[in-house]
Amino acid sequence: MGKMSLLRKDDNCERSLFSVCKTASKSSSSSSSSSSSSSSGNNNSLVSPQKDPPEEADALLFMQIFIHLLKSNIGTGFLGLPLAVKNAGLLVGPISLLAIGVLTVHCMDILLNCASHLTQRYIVSFLLIITQLGFCSVYFMFMADNLQQIVEEAHFTSNVCQPRKSLVLTPVLDARFYMLTILPFLILLVLVQNPQVLSIFSTLATITTLGSLALIFEYLIQETPRHSSLPLVASWKTFLLFFGTAIFTFEGVGMVLPLKSQMKSPQQFPAVLYLGMSFVIFLYICLGTLGYMKFGSDTQASITLNLPNCWLYQSVKLMYSVGIFFTYALQFHVPAEIIIPYVISRVSENWALFVDLTVRTALVCLTCFSAVLIPRLDLVISLVGSVSSSALALIIPPLLEITTFYSENMNCVTIAKDIMISILGLLGCVFGTYQALYEMTQQAHFSMANSTRVYT
């Protein structure tokens, strides 16, 4: 995944999803036959080994790709869907989720069709960096929120699982403290460059995430109250926040092309894409609708913050946080493999390792400090989704299809469709960004979305 198909033409990346590209600025000619990538002084980008399709041992099978696709789309944004449905309305929310999901998957398919025709696109690289680092910042907030609740509610936690009741209390420690506590551990995580070790982390993330999701859905379907008073259509202002959150939730947009490049039979990728994303959209709608119906007006930025204060569901928060912790490395890998080879190509070989580790550490610190500066989980999710995720998911792919195939006598209907999707994404980007920034300025006196509220 060191060199993404979207960024360079004829990409035959053959390493595993979590492999680390090793570059040597001054030795491109001597490393052409090795299994690791080397940087090119002329192109300032990674050069893949000159081989044919991925080897049997390195290629990923259908089910492995399916699992990676699920994992890359089920993150912190997924748990914020009940609040998203609240911001859109009980009727408009699920319908809009379905519509955005269909459009996003269609744009993923467009990317696949355009990939072999593309040359370097620096704006796409920039948006990928912003989006993925934005995901990582949200991961800091998510882990801090849940860790804060687990630690500070420990003396309230019991074996009896009952619905939470809101109390106005002041937390013992600010959530920023928990972010800084997590920071050194995440730095150590991203410094690990052994593919075997990282694959173990990936497996742990999958197990803990799936286990916690099973318990969350098990709780949601227990005596779901009928909120007849819940609005079917929410305010247009809050709907703009819904748009950003919904787009953000499709966190796997940047992983589609790398996953295809790792598949043993790439021609089967469209099938696994449609199957996997159909299941993902179904989960999105179910969680968003059931979560909002369950918690109503008390729905929080992450559904884990609404779970009962008992040891069983405290363990759910812990398990999902562990899964997000290891998933951080997956999302971090994308911007790191764009930035680091570029930087290393400008230093001598003796400094390559030092620069590699320094850049990784600096990027992790950047995501942490971004979370510290704006520790408002729901608004940051909406902002990142509106600004960069909408561009990657809805605006750029249709425009790429037009620029790529216009000379091949594109159908006028296809051109009109692409223009409409791009305009929709642009409107959502502009108005969603404005609303998220407006909400941030209006509530700047709050240090956290739940800084003075604890549920017991």
Coordinates of C-alpha atoms in Angstrom, one line a residue:
M1 CA 0.0 0.0 0.0
G2 CA 3.1 2.2 -0.1
K3 CA 2.1 3.5 -3.4
M4 CA -1.6 3.9 -3.9
S5 CA -3.2 3.2 -7.3
L6 CA -5.0 6.5 -7.1
L7 CA -1.8 8.4 -7.0
R8 CA 0.3 6.6 -9.6
K9 CA -0.3 4.8 -12.8
D10 CA 0.2 1.1 -13.2
D11 CA 0.3 0.4 -9.5
N12 CA 1.2 -3.2 -8.7
C13 CA 1.8 -2.9 -4.9
E14 CA 2.4 -6.5 -3.7
R15 CA 2.9 -6.1 0.0
S16 CA 0.4 -6.9 2.7
L17 CA -2.1 -4.3 3.9
F18 CA 0.0 -3.4 6.9
S19 CA 3.5 -3.7 5.4
V20 CA 5.8 -0.8 5.7
C21 CA 7.6 0.7 2.7
K22 CA 11.3 0.9 3.3
T23 CA 13.0 3.5 1.3
A24 CA 16.6 4.4 0.5
S25 CA 17.0 7.7 -1.3
K26 CA 20.3 7.1 -3.0
S27 CA 19.9 3.5 -3.9
S28 CA 17.0 3.0 -6.2
S29 CA 19.0 1.0 -8.7
S30 CA 20.3 -1.5 -6.2
S31 CA 16.9 -2.3 -4.6
S32 CA 14.9 -3.0 -7.7
S33 CA 14.9 -6.7 -7.2
S34 CA 14.3 -6.7 -3.4
S35 CA 10.9 -7.2 -1.8
S36 CA 10.8 -3.7 -0.2
S37 CA 10.2 -0.4 -2.0
S38 CA 12.8 2.2 -2.6
S39 CA 12.4 5.9 -3.2
S40 CA 13.1 7.5 -6.5
G41 CA 15.1 10.7 -6.6
N42 CA 13.4 11.8 -9.8
N43 CA 9.8 11.1 -8.9
N44 CA 9.9 11.6 -5.2
S45 CA 7.5 8.7 -4.7
L46 CA 7.6 5.0 -3.9
V47 CA 8.6 2.6 -6.6
S48 CA 6.9 -0.8 -6.4
P49 CA 8.9 -4.0 -7.1
Q50 CA 8.9 -4.9 -10.7
K51 CA 6.8 -8.1 -10.4
D52 CA 3.6 -9.4 -11.9
P53 CA 0.4 -9.9 -9.8
P54 CA 0.7 -10.5 -6.0
E55 CA 2.3 -13.8 -4.9
E56 CA 0.1 -16.4 -3.4
A57 CA 1.4 -15.9 0.1
D58 CA 1.0 -12.1 0.0
A59 CA -2.4 -11.9 -1.8
L60 CA -5.5 -11.5 0.2
L61 CA -8.5 -13.7 -0.4
F62 CA -12.2 -12.8 -0.8
M63 CA -13.1 -13.2 2.8
Q64 CA -10.0 -11.4 4.1
I65 CA -10.8 -8.4 1.9
F66 CA -14.4 -8.6 3.1
I67 CA -13.3 -8.4 6.7
H68 CA -10.8 -5.6 6.0
L69 CA -13.6 -3.7 4.2
L70 CA -15.9 -4.1 7.2
K71 CA -13.2 -3.1 9.7
S72 CA -12.2 0.0 7.8
N73 CA -15.8 1.3 7.7
I74 CA -16.7 0.5 11.3
G75 CA -15.0 3.0 13.5
T76 CA -15.8 5.9 15.7
G77 CA -18.1 7.4 13.1
F78 CA -20.2 4.3 13.2
L79 CA -20.9 4.7 16.9
G80 CA -22.0 8.3 16.2
L81 CA -24.8 7.3 13.8
P82 CA -27.6 7.5 16.5
L83 CA -26.8 11.1 17.1
A84 CA -26.7 11.6 13.3
V85 CA -30.2 10.2 13.0
K86 CA -31.2 12.5 15.8
N87 CA -29.9 15.4 13.8
A88 CA -31.8 14.4 10.7
G89 CA -35.0 12.9 12.1
L90 CA -36.3 9.4 12.7
L91 CA -37.6 9.2 9.1
V92 CA -35.2 11.4 7.2
G93 CA -32.2 9.9 8.9
P94 CA -32.4 6.3 7.7
I95 CA -33.5 7.3 4.2
S96 CA -30.6 9.8 3.9
L97 CA -28.2 7.2 5.2
L98 CA -29.3 4.8 2.5
A99 CA -29.0 7.5 -0.2
I100 CA -25.5 8.7 0.9
G101 CA -24.4 5.1 1.2
V102 CA -25.5 4.3 -2.4
L103 CA -23.9 7.4 -3.8
T104 CA -20.6 6.7 -1.8
V105 CA -20.4 3.1 -3.1
H106 CA -21.1 4.2 -6.6
C107 CA -18.2 6.7 -6.3
M108 CA -16.0 3.9 -5.0
D109 CA -16.8 2.0 -8.1
I110 CA -15.9 5.1 -10.2
L111 CA -12.5 5.2 -8.5
L112 CA -11.9 1.6 -9.4
N113 CA -12.8 2.3 -13.0
C114 CA -10.6 5.3 -13.2
A115 CA -7.6 4.0 -11.3
S116 CA -5.7 2.5 -14.2
H117 CA -6.0 5.8 -16.2
L118 CA -4.8 8.1 -13.5
T119 CA -1.5 9.9 -13.1
Q120 CA -0.3 11.7 -9.9
R121 CA -3.1 13.7 -8.3
Y122 CA -1.6 15.9 -5.6
I123 CA -5.0 17.2 -4.4
V124 CA -6.1 13.7 -3.8
S125 CA -3.0 13.0 -1.8
F126 CA -3.6 16.1 0.2
L127 CA -7.2 15.2 1.0
L128 CA -6.2 11.6 1.9
I129 CA -3.7 13.0 4.4
I130 CA -6.2 15.4 5.9
T131 CA -9.0 12.8 6.1
Q132 CA -6.9 10.0 7.6
L133 CA -5.2 12.3 10.1
G134 CA -8.7 13.6 10.9
F135 CA -9.8 10.0 11.6
C136 CA -6.8 9.6 13.9
S137 CA -7.7 12.8 15.8
V138 CA -11.2 11.5 16.4
Y139 CA -9.8 8.2 17.6
F140 CA -8.0 10.2 20.3
M141 CA -11.2 11.8 21.4
F142 CA -13.2 8.6 21.3
M143 CA -10.6 6.7 23.4
A144 CA -10.3 9.6 25.9
D145 CA -14.1 10.0 26.3
N146 CA -14.6 6.3 27.0
L147 CA -11.5 5.9 29.2
Q148 CA -12.6 8.9 31.2
Q149 CA -16.1 7.4 31.8
I150 CA -14.7 4.0 32.7
V151 CA -12.2 5.4 35.2
E152 CA -14.4 8.0 36.8
E153 CA -17.5 5.8 37.1
A154 CA -15.6 2.8 38.5
H155 CA -17.1 3.4 42.0
F156 CA -20.6 3.6 40.6
T157 CA -20.3 0.5 38.4
S158 CA -22.3 -2.5 39.5
N159 CA -23.3 -5.9 38.2
V160 CA -26.8 -4.8 37.6
C161 CA -27.3 -3.2 34.1
Q162 CA -29.9 -0.5 34.3
P163 CA -30.6 2.5 31.9
R164 CA -28.5 5.6 32.7
K165 CA -30.0 8.7 34.4
S166 CA -28.3 12.0 33.8
L167 CA -26.6 13.9 36.6
V168 CA -24.8 17.2 36.4
L169 CA -21.3 16.4 37.8
T170 CA -17.8 17.7 37.3
P171 CA -15.3 15.2 36.1
V172 CA -12.2 14.6 38.2
L173 CA -9.8 14.9 35.3
D174 CA -10.2 16.6 32.0
A175 CA -10.5 14.4 28.9
R176 CA -7.3 16.1 27.6
F177 CA -5.4 14.3 30.3
Y178 CA -6.5 11.0 29.0
M179 CA -5.5 12.0 25.5
L180 CA -2.0 12.8 26.6
T181 CA -1.9 9.5 28.6
I182 CA -2.7 7.6 25.4
L183 CA -0.2 9.5 23.3
P184 CA 3.0 7.6 24.1
F185 CA 1.4 4.2 23.6
L186 CA 0.2 5.3 20.1
I187 CA 3.6 6.6 19.2
L188 CA 5.1 3.2 20.1
L189 CA 2.3 1.5 18.0
V190 CA 3.1 3.4 14.8
L191 CA 6.8 2.8 15.3
V192 CA 6.2 -1.0 14.9
Q193 CA 7.0 -1.8 11.3
N194 CA 7.0 -5.6 11.4
P195 CA 4.2 -6.9 9.2
Q196 CA 3.7 -10.0 11.4
V197 CA 3.3 -8.0 14.6
L198 CA 0.9 -5.6 12.9
S199 CA -1.2 -8.4 11.5
I200 CA -1.6 -9.6 15.1
F201 CA -2.7 -6.1 16.1
S202 CA -5.2 -6.2 13.2
T203 CA -6.6 -9.5 14.4
L204 CA -7.0 -8.2 17.9
A205 CA -8.8 -5.1 16.6
T206 CA -11.2 -7.2 14.6
I207 CA -12.0 -9.5 17.5
T208 CA -12.6 -6.8 20.1
T209 CA -14.6 -4.6 17.7
L210 CA -16.9 -7.4 16.6
G211 CA -17.4 -8.6 20.2
S212 CA -18.3 -5.1 21.4
L213 CA -20.7 -4.6 18.5
A214 CA -22.5 -7.8 19.3
L215 CA -23.1 -6.6 22.8
I216 CA -24.2 -3.2 21.7
F217 CA -26.8 -4.6 19.3
E218 CA -27.9 -7.1 22.0
Y219 CA -28.7 -4.2 24.3
L220 CA -30.4 -2.0 21.7
I221 CA -32.9 -4.7 20.8
Q222 CA -33.9 -5.3 24.4
E223 CA -37.2 -3.5 25.1
T224 CA -36.6 -0.7 22.6
P225 CA -39.0 2.1 23.8
R226 CA -41.5 3.5 21.3
H227 CA -40.7 7.2 21.2
S228 CA -43.8 8.5 19.5
S229 CA -42.7 12.0 20.3
L230 CA -39.4 11.7 18.3
P231 CA -39.4 14.1 15.3
L232 CA -39.5 12.4 11.9
V233 CA -37.8 15.5 10.3
A234 CA -35.3 17.6 12.2
S235 CA -34.1 21.2 11.6
W236 CA -32.1 21.9 8.5
K237 CA -29.3 23.2 10.6
T238 CA -28.8 20.0 12.5
F239 CA -29.3 18.1 9.2
L240 CA -26.1 19.7 8.0
L241 CA -24.3 18.1 11.0
F242 CA -25.9 14.8 10.0
F243 CA -24.4 15.1 6.5
G244 CA -20.9 15.5 7.9
T245 CA -21.3 12.6 10.3
A246 CA -22.8 10.3 7.7
I247 CA -20.0 11.0 5.2
F248 CA -17.3 10.6 7.9
T249 CA -18.7 7.2 8.8
F250 CA -17.6 5.8 5.5
E251 CA -14.0 5.7 6.8
G252 CA -13.0 3.1 4.2
V253 CA -13.1 5.3 1.1
G254 CA -9.3 5.7 1.2
M255 CA -8.8 2.0 1.6
V256 CA -10.6 0.8 -1.5
L257 CA -7.8 1.0 -4.0
P258 CA -5.1 -0.4 -1.7
L259 CA -7.4 -3.3 -0.8
K260 CA -8.0 -4.1 -4.5
S261 CA -4.3 -4.0 -5.2
Q262 CA -3.8 -6.7 -2.5
M263 CA -6.5 -9.1 -3.7
K264 CA -5.5 -12.4 -5.1
S265 CA -8.2 -12.1 -7.8
P266 CA -8.6 -8.3 -8.4
Q267 CA -11.5 -8.9 -10.9
Q268 CA -13.6 -10.2 -8.0
F269 CA -13.1 -7.0 -6.0
P270 CA -16.3 -5.2 -7.3
A271 CA -18.3 -8.2 -6.0
V272 CA -16.8 -8.1 -2.5
L273 CA -17.1 -4.3 -2.6
Y274 CA -20.9 -4.3 -3.2
L275 CA -21.5 -7.2 -0.9
G276 CA -19.4 -5.7 1.9
M277 CA -20.7 -2.2 1.6
S278 CA -24.3 -3.4 1.4
F279 CA -23.8 -5.1 4.7
V280 CA -22.1 -2.0 6.1
I281 CA -25.0 0.3 5.1
F282 CA -27.5 -2.1 6.6
L283 CA -25.6 -2.0 9.9
Y284 CA -25.4 1.8 9.7
I285 CA -29.2 2.2 9.3
C286 CA -29.9 -0.4 12.0
L287 CA -27.5 1.2 14.6
G288 CA -28.5 4.7 13.8
T289 CA -32.3 4.0 14.0
L290 CA -32.3 1.7 17.0
G291 CA -29.8 3.8 18.9
Y292 CA -31.9 7.0 18.5
M293 CA -35.2 5.1 19.3
K294 CA -33.5 3.7 22.4
F295 CA -32.0 6.9 23.9
G296 CA -34.1 9.6 22.3
S297 CA -33.1 13.1 23.3
D298 CA -30.3 11.8 25.5
T299 CA -28.4 10.3 22.6
Q300 CA -24.7 11.1 22.9
A301 CA -21.8 11.7 20.4
S302 CA -20.9 8.0 20.8
I303 CA -23.4 5.4 21.6
T304 CA -21.0 3.8 24.0
L305 CA -21.5 6.8 26.3
N306 CA -25.2 5.9 26.6
L307 CA -24.6 2.3 27.7
P308 CA -25.6 1.2 31.2
N309 CA -23.1 1.7 34.0
C310 CA -22.4 -2.0 34.7
W311 CA -19.3 -4.1 34.3
L312 CA -20.6 -5.8 31.2
Y313 CA -21.1 -2.7 29.2
Q314 CA -18.1 -0.9 30.6
S315 CA -16.2 -3.8 29.1
V316 CA -17.8 -3.0 25.8
K317 CA -16.3 0.5 25.9
L318 CA -13.0 -0.9 26.8
M319 CA -13.1 -3.6 24.0
Y320 CA -14.1 -1.1 21.4
S321 CA -11.5 1.4 22.6
V322 CA -8.8 -1.4 22.2
G323 CA -10.1 -2.1 18.7
I324 CA -9.9 1.6 17.8
F325 CA -6.4 1.8 19.4
F326 CA -5.1 -0.8 17.0
T327 CA -7.2 0.5 14.1
Y328 CA -5.3 3.8 14.5
A329 CA -2.3 2.1 12.9
L330 CA -4.4 1.1 9.9
Q331 CA -5.7 4.7 9.3
F332 CA -2.3 6.2 10.1
H333 CA -0.6 4.0 7.5
V334 CA -2.2 5.9 4.6
P335 CA -0.8 9.4 5.3
A336 CA 2.5 8.0 6.6
E337 CA 3.1 6.1 3.4
I338 CA 2.5 9.3 1.3
I339 CA 4.5 11.7 3.5
I340 CA 7.5 9.7 4.8
P341 CA 8.9 8.5 1.4
Y342 CA 8.7 12.0 0.1
V343 CA 10.7 13.3 3.1
I344 CA 13.2 10.5 3.2
S345 CA 14.0 11.1 -0.5
R346 CA 15.4 14.5 0.5
V347 CA 17.9 13.2 3.1
S348 CA 21.0 11.0 3.0
E349 CA 20.6 7.3 3.5
N350 CA 22.3 7.5 6.9
W351 CA 19.5 9.7 8.2
A352 CA 16.6 7.7 6.6
L353 CA 15.7 5.7 9.7
F354 CA 15.9 8.7 12.1
V355 CA 13.7 10.8 9.8
D356 CA 11.2 8.0 9.4
L357 CA 10.8 7.6 13.1
T358 CA 10.7 11.4 13.7
V359 CA 8.0 12.0 11.1
R360 CA 5.9 9.2 12.5
T361 CA 6.2 10.6 16.0
A362 CA 5.4 14.1 14.8
L363 CA 2.3 13.0 12.9
V364 CA 0.9 11.2 15.9
C365 CA 1.6 14.2 18.1
L366 CA -0.2 16.4 15.5
T367 CA -3.4 14.2 15.7
C368 CA -3.2 14.3 19.5
F369 CA -2.8 18.1 19.7
S370 CA -5.6 18.6 17.2
A371 CA -7.9 16.6 19.5
V372 CA -6.7 18.6 22.5
L373 CA -7.4 21.9 20.8
I374 CA -11.0 20.9 19.7
P375 CA -12.1 18.2 22.0
R376 CA -15.7 18.1 20.8
L377 CA -16.2 14.6 19.4
D378 CA -19.5 15.1 17.5
L379 CA -18.5 18.4 15.9
V380 CA -15.0 17.2 14.8
I381 CA -16.6 14.2 13.2
S382 CA -19.0 16.4 11.3
L383 CA -16.2 18.9 10.4
V384 CA -13.8 16.3 9.0
G385 CA -16.6 14.6 7.2
S386 CA -17.8 17.8 5.6
V387 CA -14.4 19.1 4.6
S388 CA -12.4 16.2 3.4
S389 CA -14.5 13.0 3.5
S390 CA -17.2 14.6 1.2
A391 CA -14.5 15.7 -1.2
L392 CA -13.0 12.2 -1.4
A393 CA -16.3 10.3 -1.4
L394 CA -18.6 12.5 -3.5
I395 CA -16.9 15.4 -5.2
I396 CA -13.6 14.1 -6.7
P397 CA -14.7 10.7 -8.1
P398 CA -17.4 12.0 -10.5
L399 CA -15.0 14.7 -11.7
L400 CA -12.3 12.1 -12.2
E401 CA -14.7 10.0 -14.3
I402 CA -15.5 13.0 -16.5
T403 CA -11.8 14.0 -17.0
T404 CA -10.8 10.4 -17.6
F405 CA -13.4 9.2 -20.1
Y406 CA -14.7 12.4 -21.6
S407 CA -12.5 11.9 -24.7
E408 CA -14.1 8.5 -25.1
N409 CA -17.5 9.9 -26.0
M410 CA -19.1 9.7 -22.6
N411 CA -22.9 9.4 -22.4
C412 CA -24.6 12.8 -21.7
V413 CA -26.6 11.1 -18.9
T414 CA -23.4 9.9 -17.2
I415 CA -21.9 13.4 -17.4
A416 CA -25.1 15.0 -15.9
K417 CA -25.2 12.3 -13.2
D418 CA -21.5 13.0 -12.3
I419 CA -22.1 16.8 -12.2
M420 CA -25.1 16.4 -9.9
I421 CA -23.2 14.1 -7.5
S422 CA -20.3 16.6 -7.4
I423 CA -22.6 19.5 -6.8
L424 CA -24.4 17.7 -4.0
G425 CA -21.1 16.8 -2.4
L426 CA -19.9 20.4 -2.7
L427 CA -23.1 21.9 -1.2
G428 CA -22.8 19.4 1.7
C429 CA -19.1 20.3 2.1
V430 CA -19.7 24.1 2.2
F431 CA -22.8 24.2 4.4
G432 CA -21.8 21.3 6.6
T433 CA -18.4 22.9 7.3
Y434 CA -20.0 26.2 8.1
Q435 CA -22.5 24.7 10.5
A436 CA -19.8 22.6 12.3
L437 CA -17.6 25.7 12.7
Y438 CA -20.5 27.8 13.9
E439 CA -21.4 25.2 16.5
M440 CA -17.8 25.1 17.7
T441 CA -17.7 28.9 18.2
Q442 CA -21.1 28.9 19.9
Q443 CA -20.0 26.3 22.4
A444 CA -16.3 27.2 22.8
H445 CA -16.8 27.5 26.6
F446 CA -17.4 23.8 26.9
S447 CA -14.1 21.8 27.2
M448 CA -15.9 18.6 26.2
A449 CA -19.2 17.7 24.7
N450 CA -19.9 15.8 28.0
S451 CA -17.4 17.6 30.3
T452 CA -20.1 18.4 32.9
R453 CA -22.4 15.5 32.4
V454 CA -22.0 12.0 33.8
Y455 CA -24.5 9.2 33.4
T456 CA -25.1 6.9 36.3

